[in-house]
Structure formats: structure tokens, C-alpha cells
Tab-separated table of C-alpha atoms and ligand atoms in Angstrom:
chain	number	residue	atom	x	y	z
A	1	UNK	CA	0.000	0.000	0.000
A	2	UNK	CA	1.221	3.475	-0.858
A	3	UNK	CA	2.180	5.508	2.202
A	4	UNK	CA	2.333	9.253	2.233
A	5	UNK	CA	4.931	11.354	4.018
A	6	UNK	CA	2.464	12.885	6.439
A	7	UNK	CA	1.959	9.548	8.140
A	8	UNK	CA	5.516	9.781	9.411
A	9	UNK	CA	5.776	13.519	10.060
A	10	UNK	CA	4.761	15.077	13.361
A	11	UNK	CA	1.371	16.798	13.268
A	12	UNK	CA	1.907	20.394	12.121
A	13	UNK	CA	0.945	23.338	14.340
A	14	UNK	CA	0.388	25.730	11.477
A	15	UNK	CA	-1.043	25.118	8.083
A	16	UNK	CA	-0.747	27.736	5.348
A	17	UNK	CA	-2.907	27.188	2.293
A	18	UNK	CA	-3.508	29.069	-0.911
A	19	UNK	CA	-6.642	31.129	-0.173
A	20	UNK	CA	-9.586	28.756	-0.667
A	21	UNK	CA	-12.992	29.349	-2.254
A	22	UNK	CA	-16.429	28.217	-1.117
A	23	UNK	CA	-18.330	26.817	-4.097
A	24	UNK	CA	-21.746	26.779	-2.356
A	25	UNK	CA	-23.068	29.400	0.090
A	26	UNK	CA	-26.377	30.937	1.135
A	27	UNK	CA	-25.758	34.558	2.124
A	28	UNK	CA	-29.431	35.569	2.439
A	29	UNK	CA	-30.311	39.270	2.336
A	30	UNK	CA	-30.925	42.321	4.553
A	31	UNK	CA	-29.819	42.137	8.188
A	32	UNK	CA	-28.885	38.474	8.046
A	33	UNK	CA	-26.648	39.096	5.028
A	34	UNK	CA	-24.941	41.920	6.929
A	35	UNK	CA	-24.359	39.645	9.898
A	36	UNK	CA	-23.075	36.559	8.067
A	37	UNK	CA	-21.168	37.650	4.952
A	38	UNK	CA	-17.913	38.419	6.781
A	39	UNK	CA	-17.612	34.837	8.032
A	40	UNK	CA	-17.365	33.630	4.464
A	41	UNK	CA	-15.278	36.579	3.254
A	42	UNK	CA	-12.613	36.268	5.924
A	43	UNK	CA	-11.673	32.747	4.839
A	44	UNK	CA	-12.527	32.487	1.185
A	45	UNK	CA	-11.392	34.424	-1.878
A	46	UNK	CA	-14.611	33.743	-3.770
A	47	UNK	CA	-17.933	32.083	-3.110
A	48	UNK	CA	-20.681	30.766	-5.324
A	49	UNK	CA	-23.760	32.533	-3.966
A	50	UNK	CA	-26.983	30.574	-4.177
A	51	UNK	CA	-29.992	32.352	-5.739
A	52	UNK	CA	-32.808	30.952	-3.558
A	53	UNK	CA	-33.953	34.266	-2.143
A	54	UNK	CA	-37.608	35.129	-1.966
A	55	UNK	CA	-38.278	36.033	-4.764
A	56	UNK	CA	-35.450	34.054	-6.383
A	57	UNK	CA	-32.704	35.559	-8.538
A	58	UNK	CA	-33.930	34.848	-12.061
A	59	UNK	CA	-32.710	37.917	-13.980
A	60	UNK	CA	-29.381	39.551	-14.705
A	61	UNK	CA	-30.615	42.790	-13.119
A	62	UNK	CA	-31.605	41.029	-9.885
A	63	UNK	CA	-28.217	39.305	-9.681
A	64	UNK	CA	-26.339	42.582	-10.235
A	65	UNK	CA	-28.387	44.269	-7.510
A	66	UNK	CA	-27.852	41.352	-5.111
A	67	UNK	CA	-24.108	41.428	-5.776
A	68	UNK	CA	-24.089	45.137	-4.907
A	69	UNK	CA	-25.944	44.443	-1.657
A	70	UNK	CA	-23.433	41.742	-0.749
A	71	UNK	CA	-20.467	44.054	-1.346
A	72	UNK	CA	-22.165	46.903	0.545
A	73	UNK	CA	-22.921	44.587	3.476
A	74	UNK	CA	-19.292	43.525	3.555
A	75	UNK	CA	-18.062	47.106	3.527
A	76	UNK	CA	-20.293	47.834	6.555
A	77	UNK	CA	-19.266	44.697	8.458
A	78	UNK	CA	-17.462	45.149	11.745
A	79	UNK	CA	-13.767	44.540	11.214
A	80	UNK	CA	-13.172	42.147	14.065
A	81	UNK	CA	-14.908	38.838	14.518
A	82	UNK	CA	-16.048	37.269	17.750
A	83	UNK	CA	-13.822	36.966	20.765
A	84	UNK	CA	-10.681	35.670	19.116
A	85	UNK	CA	-9.811	38.903	17.382
A	86	UNK	CA	-8.981	37.071	14.178
A	87	UNK	CA	-9.868	38.750	10.964
A	88	UNK	CA	-9.109	37.840	7.402
A	89	UNK	CA	-8.781	40.158	4.452
A	90	UNK	CA	-12.428	40.618	3.568
A	91	UNK	CA	-11.889	43.449	1.095
A	92	UNK	CA	-10.760	41.173	-1.715
A	93	UNK	CA	-13.765	38.849	-1.489
A	94	UNK	CA	-15.557	38.184	-4.774
A	95	UNK	CA	-19.145	36.920	-4.722
A	96	UNK	CA	-19.875	34.763	-7.774
A	97	UNK	CA	-23.537	34.994	-8.670
A	98	UNK	CA	-25.871	32.275	-9.890
A	99	UNK	CA	-29.132	32.190	-11.787
A	100	UNK	CA	-32.130	30.307	-10.389
A	101	UNK	CA	-33.582	28.153	-13.157
A	102	UNK	CA	-37.353	28.009	-13.604
A	103	UNK	CA	-39.513	26.093	-16.070
A	104	UNK	CA	-39.911	29.125	-18.299
A	105	UNK	CA	-36.641	31.038	-17.906
A	106	UNK	CA	-35.311	32.294	-21.218
A	107	UNK	CA	-32.064	30.827	-22.565
A	108	UNK	CA	-31.154	34.343	-23.754
A	109	UNK	CA	-31.355	35.842	-20.251
A	110	UNK	CA	-29.216	33.048	-18.785
A	111	UNK	CA	-26.628	33.292	-21.563
A	112	UNK	CA	-26.511	37.106	-21.468
A	113	UNK	CA	-25.887	37.022	-17.711
A	114	UNK	CA	-22.954	34.675	-18.209
A	115	UNK	CA	-21.519	36.614	-21.115
A	116	UNK	CA	-21.737	39.880	-19.155
A	117	UNK	CA	-19.830	38.314	-16.243
A	118	UNK	CA	-22.796	38.407	-13.846
A	119	UNK	CA	-23.933	34.768	-13.729
A	120	UNK	CA	-21.000	32.451	-13.082
A	121	UNK	CA	-23.342	29.457	-13.173
A	122	UNK	CA	-27.021	28.467	-13.004
A	123	UNK	CA	-28.688	26.456	-10.249
A	124	UNK	CA	-31.226	23.737	-10.812
A	125	UNK	CA	-33.570	23.230	-7.872
A	126	UNK	CA	-36.171	20.551	-8.505
A	127	UNK	CA	-39.444	22.292	-7.553
A	128	UNK	CA	-40.105	22.038	-3.809
A	129	UNK	CA	-36.886	20.177	-3.025
A	130	UNK	CA	-35.779	22.647	-0.339
A	131	UNK	CA	-35.900	26.218	1.057
A	132	UNK	CA	-37.402	28.683	-1.469
A	133	UNK	CA	-37.511	26.178	-4.292
A	134	UNK	CA	-41.227	26.478	-5.086
A	135	UNK	CA	-40.347	28.211	-8.367
A	136	UNK	CA	-37.847	25.501	-9.290
A	137	UNK	CA	-37.949	23.174	-12.249
A	138	UNK	CA	-40.836	20.681	-12.361
A	139	UNK	CA	-39.296	18.524	-15.114
A	140	UNK	CA	-35.746	18.864	-16.367
A	141	UNK	CA	-36.971	18.448	-19.959
A	142	UNK	CA	-38.618	21.854	-19.604
A	143	UNK	CA	-35.199	23.508	-19.533
A	144	UNK	CA	-33.405	21.472	-22.211
A	145	UNK	CA	-33.105	24.538	-24.477
A	146	UNK	CA	-31.428	26.437	-21.606
A	147	UNK	CA	-29.035	23.562	-20.954
A	148	UNK	CA	-28.230	23.432	-24.671
A	149	UNK	CA	-27.168	27.094	-24.544
A	150	UNK	CA	-25.216	26.644	-21.323
A	151	UNK	CA	-23.344	23.746	-22.883
A	152	UNK	CA	-22.507	25.884	-25.932
A	153	UNK	CA	-21.126	28.788	-23.909
A	154	UNK	CA	-19.371	26.727	-21.210
A	155	UNK	CA	-21.602	27.841	-18.322
A	156	UNK	CA	-21.695	25.376	-15.406
A	157	UNK	CA	-24.947	23.827	-14.186
A	158	UNK	CA	-25.206	23.348	-10.415
A	159	UNK	CA	-27.704	20.718	-9.314
A	160	UNK	CA	-29.577	20.093	-6.097
A	161	UNK	CA	-29.812	16.371	-6.775
A	162	UNK	CA	-32.960	15.074	-5.116
A	163	UNK	CA	-36.296	13.869	-6.425
A	164	UNK	CA	-39.310	15.376	-4.747
A	165	UNK	CA	-41.900	12.641	-5.309
A	166	UNK	CA	-44.012	12.120	-2.210
A	167	UNK	CA	-43.692	8.337	-2.504
A	168	UNK	CA	-39.885	8.366	-2.366
A	169	UNK	CA	-38.396	8.100	1.103
A	170	UNK	CA	-36.410	11.201	2.064
A	171	UNK	CA	-33.272	9.104	2.650
A	172	UNK	CA	-33.472	7.687	-0.904
A	173	UNK	CA	-34.129	10.910	-2.774
A	174	UNK	CA	-30.566	11.531	-3.904
A	175	UNK	CA	-29.948	7.988	-5.119
A	176	UNK	CA	-33.251	7.948	-7.020
A	177	UNK	CA	-32.367	11.307	-8.611
A	178	UNK	CA	-29.178	9.775	-10.003
A	179	UNK	CA	-31.132	6.957	-11.655
A	180	UNK	CA	-34.049	9.022	-12.922
A	181	UNK	CA	-32.463	12.343	-13.880
A	182	UNK	CA	-28.738	12.818	-13.364
A	183	UNK	CA	-27.531	9.890	-15.495
A	184	UNK	CA	-29.641	10.909	-18.455
A	185	UNK	CA	-28.800	14.580	-18.156
A	186	UNK	CA	-25.067	13.898	-18.183
A	187	UNK	CA	-25.490	11.574	-21.181
A	188	UNK	CA	-27.658	14.092	-23.072
A	189	UNK	CA	-25.226	16.982	-22.500
A	190	UNK	CA	-21.765	15.465	-22.805
A	191	UNK	CA	-19.972	18.840	-22.866
A	192	UNK	CA	-22.000	20.567	-20.123
A	193	UNK	CA	-20.119	21.188	-16.873
A	194	UNK	CA	-22.253	19.793	-14.071
A	195	UNK	CA	-21.676	20.189	-10.334
A	196	UNK	CA	-23.529	17.644	-8.227
A	197	UNK	CA	-24.004	19.874	-5.160
A	198	UNK	CA	-23.598	18.779	-1.537
A	199	UNK	CA	-23.440	15.056	-2.199
A	200	UNK	CA	-24.560	12.906	0.712
A	201	UNK	CA	-24.332	9.278	-0.401
A	202	UNK	CA	-21.884	6.621	-1.471
A	203	UNK	CA	-24.015	6.340	-4.622
A	204	UNK	CA	-23.412	9.993	-5.521
A	205	UNK	CA	-19.675	9.805	-4.790
A	206	UNK	CA	-19.386	6.717	-6.999
A	207	UNK	CA	-21.476	8.322	-9.739
A	208	UNK	CA	-19.116	11.292	-9.824
A	209	UNK	CA	-16.000	9.101	-9.857
A	210	UNK	CA	-17.398	7.095	-12.798
A	211	UNK	CA	-18.767	10.116	-14.695
A	212	UNK	CA	-16.876	12.004	-17.419
A	213	UNK	CA	-14.497	14.837	-16.512
A	214	UNK	CA	-17.322	17.344	-17.013
A	215	UNK	CA	-18.902	16.250	-13.710
A	216	UNK	CA	-17.711	17.463	-10.291
A	217	UNK	CA	-19.199	17.629	-6.799
A	218	UNK	CA	-19.124	19.753	-3.676
A	219	UNK	CA	-18.979	18.187	-0.213
A	220	UNK	CA	-20.043	20.005	2.967
A	221	UNK	CA	-18.314	19.855	6.365
A	222	UNK	CA	-21.488	18.602	8.015
A	223	UNK	CA	-21.952	15.646	5.685
A	224	UNK	CA	-18.330	14.710	6.445
A	225	UNK	CA	-18.857	15.005	10.199
A	226	UNK	CA	-22.324	13.764	11.073
A	227	UNK	CA	-24.556	10.875	10.149
A	228	UNK	CA	-28.255	10.497	10.900
A	229	UNK	CA	-27.520	8.996	14.293
A	230	UNK	CA	-25.959	12.283	15.375
A	231	UNK	CA	-29.196	14.007	14.408
A	232	UNK	CA	-31.629	11.535	15.956
A	233	UNK	CA	-30.148	9.332	18.694
A	234	UNK	CA	-30.847	10.488	22.235
A	235	UNK	CA	-33.025	13.390	21.114
A	236	UNK	CA	-33.747	15.260	17.905
A	237	UNK	CA	-31.200	17.936	17.027
A	238	UNK	CA	-32.780	20.501	14.754
A	239	UNK	CA	-29.470	22.231	14.077
A	240	UNK	CA	-28.273	19.074	12.291
A	241	UNK	CA	-31.283	19.083	9.992
A	242	UNK	CA	-30.434	20.053	6.431
A	243	UNK	CA	-31.238	19.007	2.893
A	244	UNK	CA	-30.210	16.677	1.458
A	245	UNK	CA	-30.642	15.079	4.866
A	246	UNK	CA	-27.643	13.447	6.579
A	247	UNK	CA	-27.552	9.718	5.845
A	248	UNK	CA	-26.247	6.450	7.317
A	249	UNK	CA	-22.693	6.175	8.658
A	250	UNK	CA	-21.590	4.131	5.628
A	251	UNK	CA	-22.368	7.117	3.391
A	252	UNK	CA	-20.458	9.501	5.631
A	253	UNK	CA	-17.442	7.219	5.402
A	254	UNK	CA	-17.701	7.156	1.598
A	255	UNK	CA	-17.857	10.967	1.498
A	256	UNK	CA	-14.771	11.225	3.705
A	257	UNK	CA	-12.890	8.968	1.289
A	258	UNK	CA	-14.083	11.012	-1.673
A	259	UNK	CA	-13.115	14.374	-0.151
A	260	UNK	CA	-9.734	13.304	1.185
A	261	UNK	CA	-8.776	10.736	-1.454
A	262	UNK	CA	-7.156	13.149	-3.901
A	263	UNK	CA	-9.708	12.925	-6.749
A	264	UNK	CA	-9.834	16.431	-8.307
A	265	UNK	CA	-13.555	16.127	-9.102
A	266	UNK	CA	-14.395	16.808	-5.457
A	267	UNK	CA	-14.138	20.280	-3.972
A	268	UNK	CA	-15.139	22.481	-1.078
A	269	UNK	CA	-18.706	23.793	-0.841
A	270	UNK	CA	-20.021	24.419	2.654
A	271	UNK	CA	-23.741	24.919	1.887
A	272	UNK	CA	-23.717	27.258	4.882
A	273	UNK	CA	-27.427	28.053	5.321
A	274	UNK	CA	-28.269	30.368	8.226
A	275	UNK	CA	-31.769	30.297	9.704
A	276	UNK	CA	-32.997	32.100	12.814
A	277	UNK	CA	-32.766	29.931	15.906
A	278	UNK	CA	-36.540	30.054	16.434
A	279	UNK	CA	-37.159	28.932	12.837
A	280	UNK	CA	-35.184	25.749	13.549
A	281	UNK	CA	-36.214	25.046	17.143
A	282	UNK	CA	-39.906	24.704	16.402
A	283	UNK	CA	-42.616	22.224	15.412
A	284	UNK	CA	-41.637	22.318	11.738
A	285	UNK	CA	-38.048	23.478	11.565
A	286	UNK	CA	-36.179	24.861	8.548
A	287	UNK	CA	-33.444	22.918	6.790
A	288	UNK	CA	-29.955	24.346	6.873
A	289	UNK	CA	-26.732	24.338	8.874
A	290	UNK	CA	-24.840	27.569	9.508
A	291	UNK	CA	-21.252	26.404	9.221
A	292	UNK	CA	-19.529	29.474	7.729
A	293	UNK	CA	-17.960	30.744	10.991
A	294	UNK	CA	-15.651	27.703	11.362
A	295	UNK	CA	-15.793	26.117	7.940
A	296	UNK	CA	-12.105	25.777	7.230
A	297	UNK	CA	-11.417	24.552	10.752
A	298	UNK	CA	-14.077	21.871	10.296
A	299	UNK	CA	-12.598	20.634	7.021
A	300	UNK	CA	-9.112	20.640	8.601
A	301	UNK	CA	-10.421	18.433	11.422
A	302	UNK	CA	-11.785	15.903	8.944
A	303	UNK	CA	-8.661	15.876	6.774
A	304	UNK	CA	-6.463	15.466	9.838
A	305	UNK	CA	-8.569	12.576	11.144
A	306	UNK	CA	-8.204	10.934	7.736
A	307	UNK	CA	-4.431	11.521	7.729
A	308	UNK	CA	-4.804	13.664	4.671
A	309	UNK	CA	-3.880	17.212	5.719
A	310	UNK	CA	-1.552	17.276	2.722
A	311	UNK	CA	-4.609	17.028	0.463
A	312	UNK	CA	-6.637	19.802	2.059
A	313	UNK	CA	-5.209	22.531	-0.156
A	314	UNK	CA	-6.170	20.790	-3.400
A	315	UNK	CA	-9.709	20.175	-2.143
A	316	UNK	CA	-10.159	23.678	-0.744
A	317	UNK	CA	-8.202	25.899	-3.134
A	318	UNK	CA	-7.370	24.154	-6.413
A	319	UNK	CA	-9.964	21.611	-7.582
A	320	UNK	CA	-12.856	24.072	-7.617
A	321	UNK	CA	-11.272	26.848	-9.692
A	322	UNK	CA	-9.818	24.294	-12.089
A	323	UNK	CA	-13.249	22.756	-12.600
A	324	UNK	CA	-14.856	26.160	-13.170
A	325	UNK	CA	-11.990	27.301	-15.418
A	326	UNK	CA	-11.064	30.191	-13.116
A	327	UNK	CA	-7.598	31.245	-11.888
A	328	UNK	CA	-6.387	30.020	-8.497
A	329	UNK	CA	-6.337	32.656	-5.758
A	330	UNK	CA	-3.023	34.390	-5.094
A	331	UNK	CA	-3.130	34.984	-1.335
A	332	UNK	CA	-2.966	32.522	1.549
A	333	UNK	CA	-4.756	31.717	4.795
A	334	UNK	CA	-3.172	30.154	7.858
A	335	UNK	CA	-4.722	27.757	10.323
A	336	UNK	CA	-3.038	27.357	13.682
A	337	UNK	CA	-3.493	24.618	16.221
A	338	UNK	CA	-5.341	26.212	19.143
A	339	UNK	CA	-8.320	25.625	21.376
A	340	UNK	CA	-11.138	27.305	19.511
A	341	UNK	CA	-14.397	27.531	21.453
A	342	UNK	CA	-17.467	27.824	19.242
A	343	UNK	CA	-20.163	30.111	20.701
A	344	UNK	CA	-23.649	28.761	21.447
A	345	UNK	CA	-25.192	31.420	19.236
A	346	UNK	CA	-24.106	34.262	16.985
A	347	UNK	CA	-25.927	37.498	16.205
A	348	UNK	CA	-27.855	37.425	12.938
A	349	UNK	CA	-29.225	40.962	12.768
A	350	UNK	CA	-32.604	40.910	14.540
A	351	UNK	CA	-32.262	37.196	15.350
A	352	UNK	CA	-29.850	34.673	16.848
A	353	UNK	CA	-28.272	31.976	14.724
A	354	UNK	CA	-26.855	28.732	16.100
A	355	UNK	CA	-23.614	27.788	14.345
A	356	UNK	CA	-22.457	24.264	13.516
A	357	UNK	CA	-20.334	22.942	16.441
A	358	UNK	CA	-22.113	25.339	18.838
A	359	UNK	CA	-20.733	25.002	22.361
A	360	UNK	CA	-17.889	22.691	21.380
A	361	UNK	CA	-14.146	23.062	21.092
A	362	UNK	CA	-12.290	22.854	17.775
A	363	UNK	CA	-8.562	22.306	17.615
A	364	UNK	CA	-7.761	24.556	14.653
A	365	UNK	CA	-8.230	28.304	14.374
A	366	UNK	CA	-7.924	30.691	11.480
A	367	UNK	CA	-4.923	32.885	12.291
A	368	UNK	CA	-5.032	36.675	12.120
A	369	UNK	CA	-3.768	38.057	8.869
B	1	DOR	O1	-30.339	22.550	4.150
B	1	DOR	C1	-30.493	23.297	3.197
B	1	DOR	N1	-30.692	24.623	3.354
B	1	DOR	N2	-30.483	22.778	1.975
B	1	DOR	C2	-30.781	23.506	0.891
B	1	DOR	O2	-30.785	22.957	-0.179
B	1	DOR	C3	-31.173	24.929	1.018
B	1	DOR	C4	-30.647	25.518	2.258
B	1	DOR	C5	-31.306	26.834	2.600
B	1	DOR	O3	-31.363	27.706	1.728
B	1	DOR	O4	-31.721	26.996	3.738
B	2	ZN	ZN1	-27.511	25.013	-0.669
């Protein structure tokens, strides 16, 4: 068996990486946007910003305006974060905007947005799959003319890969989507770049490995760290509820192998999805895990546990831009080994938001820059 150097080297106390990007974030809008955007911007050079606002971002004008609001919110953000005093260089952060696909969106609008440098990619939400997806696509054949254009102009398609049929068990929805939709879509559009977002199953990881080079996938920190037992054994934990839902342990193990195994098709995408505490701790709680505040630390924990810290940089900072055809970032970020206490809650404008790892201790911390 091949052995890598890190297995023999002492564990490092500092880890400097090329500045990473987050290929899947929900920044929201208004006060919440103002409260959360700096967490992403202090770690990441760029982030793919999801368009599932209410109403969703379906036009070039709406995306331009949203991008302005993001940059304005960042400019207003307090300079110092939390109690640790650490702050990254937020001024260079670039939000990459996406277009929310609907059954009747015009191929011209999507293509114009890409050509004008506004839409980096387009997002396919199957209708009613998740938060603010009611206007999503009811049948992928309805948008074949859009996908045709995207393929022609090299614009990536980002997919929330779950079926929404009432008779399909929630734990099977990703695997059934692969069989019913994803396989055919990839076959029908052989040159279209497709990102299978936030994969949660062994089936999805294997599909991506076996697919052509045009197919990549993002993997979240929470799907690498928790399985459904963590969410449900000994009490129900609403802050671990997200979509696609966390699966069996065997799937988590497969995702850890995929993320840390060195295959360049897999890259970092946190799916950080802030919701007010009272919207999660309630009779019918919202889906979404707010992991932006300690995202890089969480990935570092997983890569270290898998003896793969030497592969973190490729996953976090290289595979994504290469897939998208964008330059790698120039700057760096440094993680240092330190006790890093995660607060129970963080301010989210008018509301409180509970972060992933709330109340626990992490062993890496983003260093001041
Ligand atoms: O858990 C999730 N939250 N999954 C999604 O697909 C959407 C996201 C959100 O926007 O809250
Ligand atoms: Zn998402």
C-alpha cells in the first residue's frame, strides 16, 4: 500500500494554504446578510452565492443588484470577529452569482448574464426540493433549451440532486435522482459542466468518480462530520437538519474517502445556510446548517482525522477553480493549532443563529492576517 509522508511527520501546528474558495453558500439578504457575509469573506477568496432568495434571482438585473448588496454589506461589516480577534482580508472577497432556473426562464437571459460576467453558473432546484424552491424546475426536460445554450457557452450547471416525489423516502431521494435524472442529463449533455451539489451518499460519490471529466461535486463539512444517528439518537437535534438530509454512517465514510482521497472532481462547498434559531427550534423546523464561521477549521479536522492534511489545499483551493476554469487565488490563509471555542449562538441581525459545532471546542483556528 502506498504511504504518504504525512503519516511519518509530526502533526503540524500551522497550516498555510492558498486562499480557498467556497463553491456553495447561502448569504441571504438584509440584516442576516450583513451579519453573516464576513464569516465567508474572511476565509474564502470567492464564493458561489446561491440564488434561492424570496423572490429568487432569475434575472441579470436582480443578480447585479444582489451582488451590490453583498459588497455593501461587507463594507459595513465590523472589522473584528467574535472573541478571538482574528480577521481575514475581507476586502478582496468576490461573490460569484448564480441564476435560479425556472420552467420558463429564457435561454437568452441566462446566456446574457454569463456573457456579461454576472452569472457564473445556473442552479437547478427541482421544484419544492428545499428552502425557497417552489419556483424551481418541475421537469428537467422543460429547460433542455437552456441547458443546450449553457453547454454551448461553457456555463456550469449546479444541481440540487434530489427527487421530490411524495412516494420516495427522504433518505433515498438523492440515489433515485441519479437513476431518474442525473444519469440521463449527463449523457444528453456530454460537454455541459455539471456540479452535483452537496453530495450525501456513497451512490453519488461513486457516480461522480465514474462520470466524465465534465462532472464534479461539492462536499459540505457537516456531511463529512455527522450521520443520521448524530441528528436523531438520544433526542432530535434541529441544528443538524439540512437538505439533502444526513444519511447512514456508511455514506459519511464514503464521502470522507471522496473528499480526502485526492480525486480532483471533489471540492469544497459548505452549503452554509443560516436560519434564525426560532425557525429551527420549532414544530416544523427549517433545513440548513450555519457552518460558515468555522468552515475551514471543520474541514481541517476531517482531513487530519483521515491523515490527509496534505490534500486539504487541493480540495479547498485548487480543484474548484480548475473545474470552473477560473484562476487560483493568489493569497494565503493560515490555520493554527489552538483551542477554539465555538459560541452557542451568533448574532444574525434581529435574530440569533446557532452555528455548527455550537458550544464545542475545535482544535484549529484561522490565524489573524
Ligand atoms: O439545508 C439546506 N438549506 N439545503 C438547501 O438545499 C437549502 C438551504 C437553505 O437555503 O436553507
Ligand atoms: Zn444550498
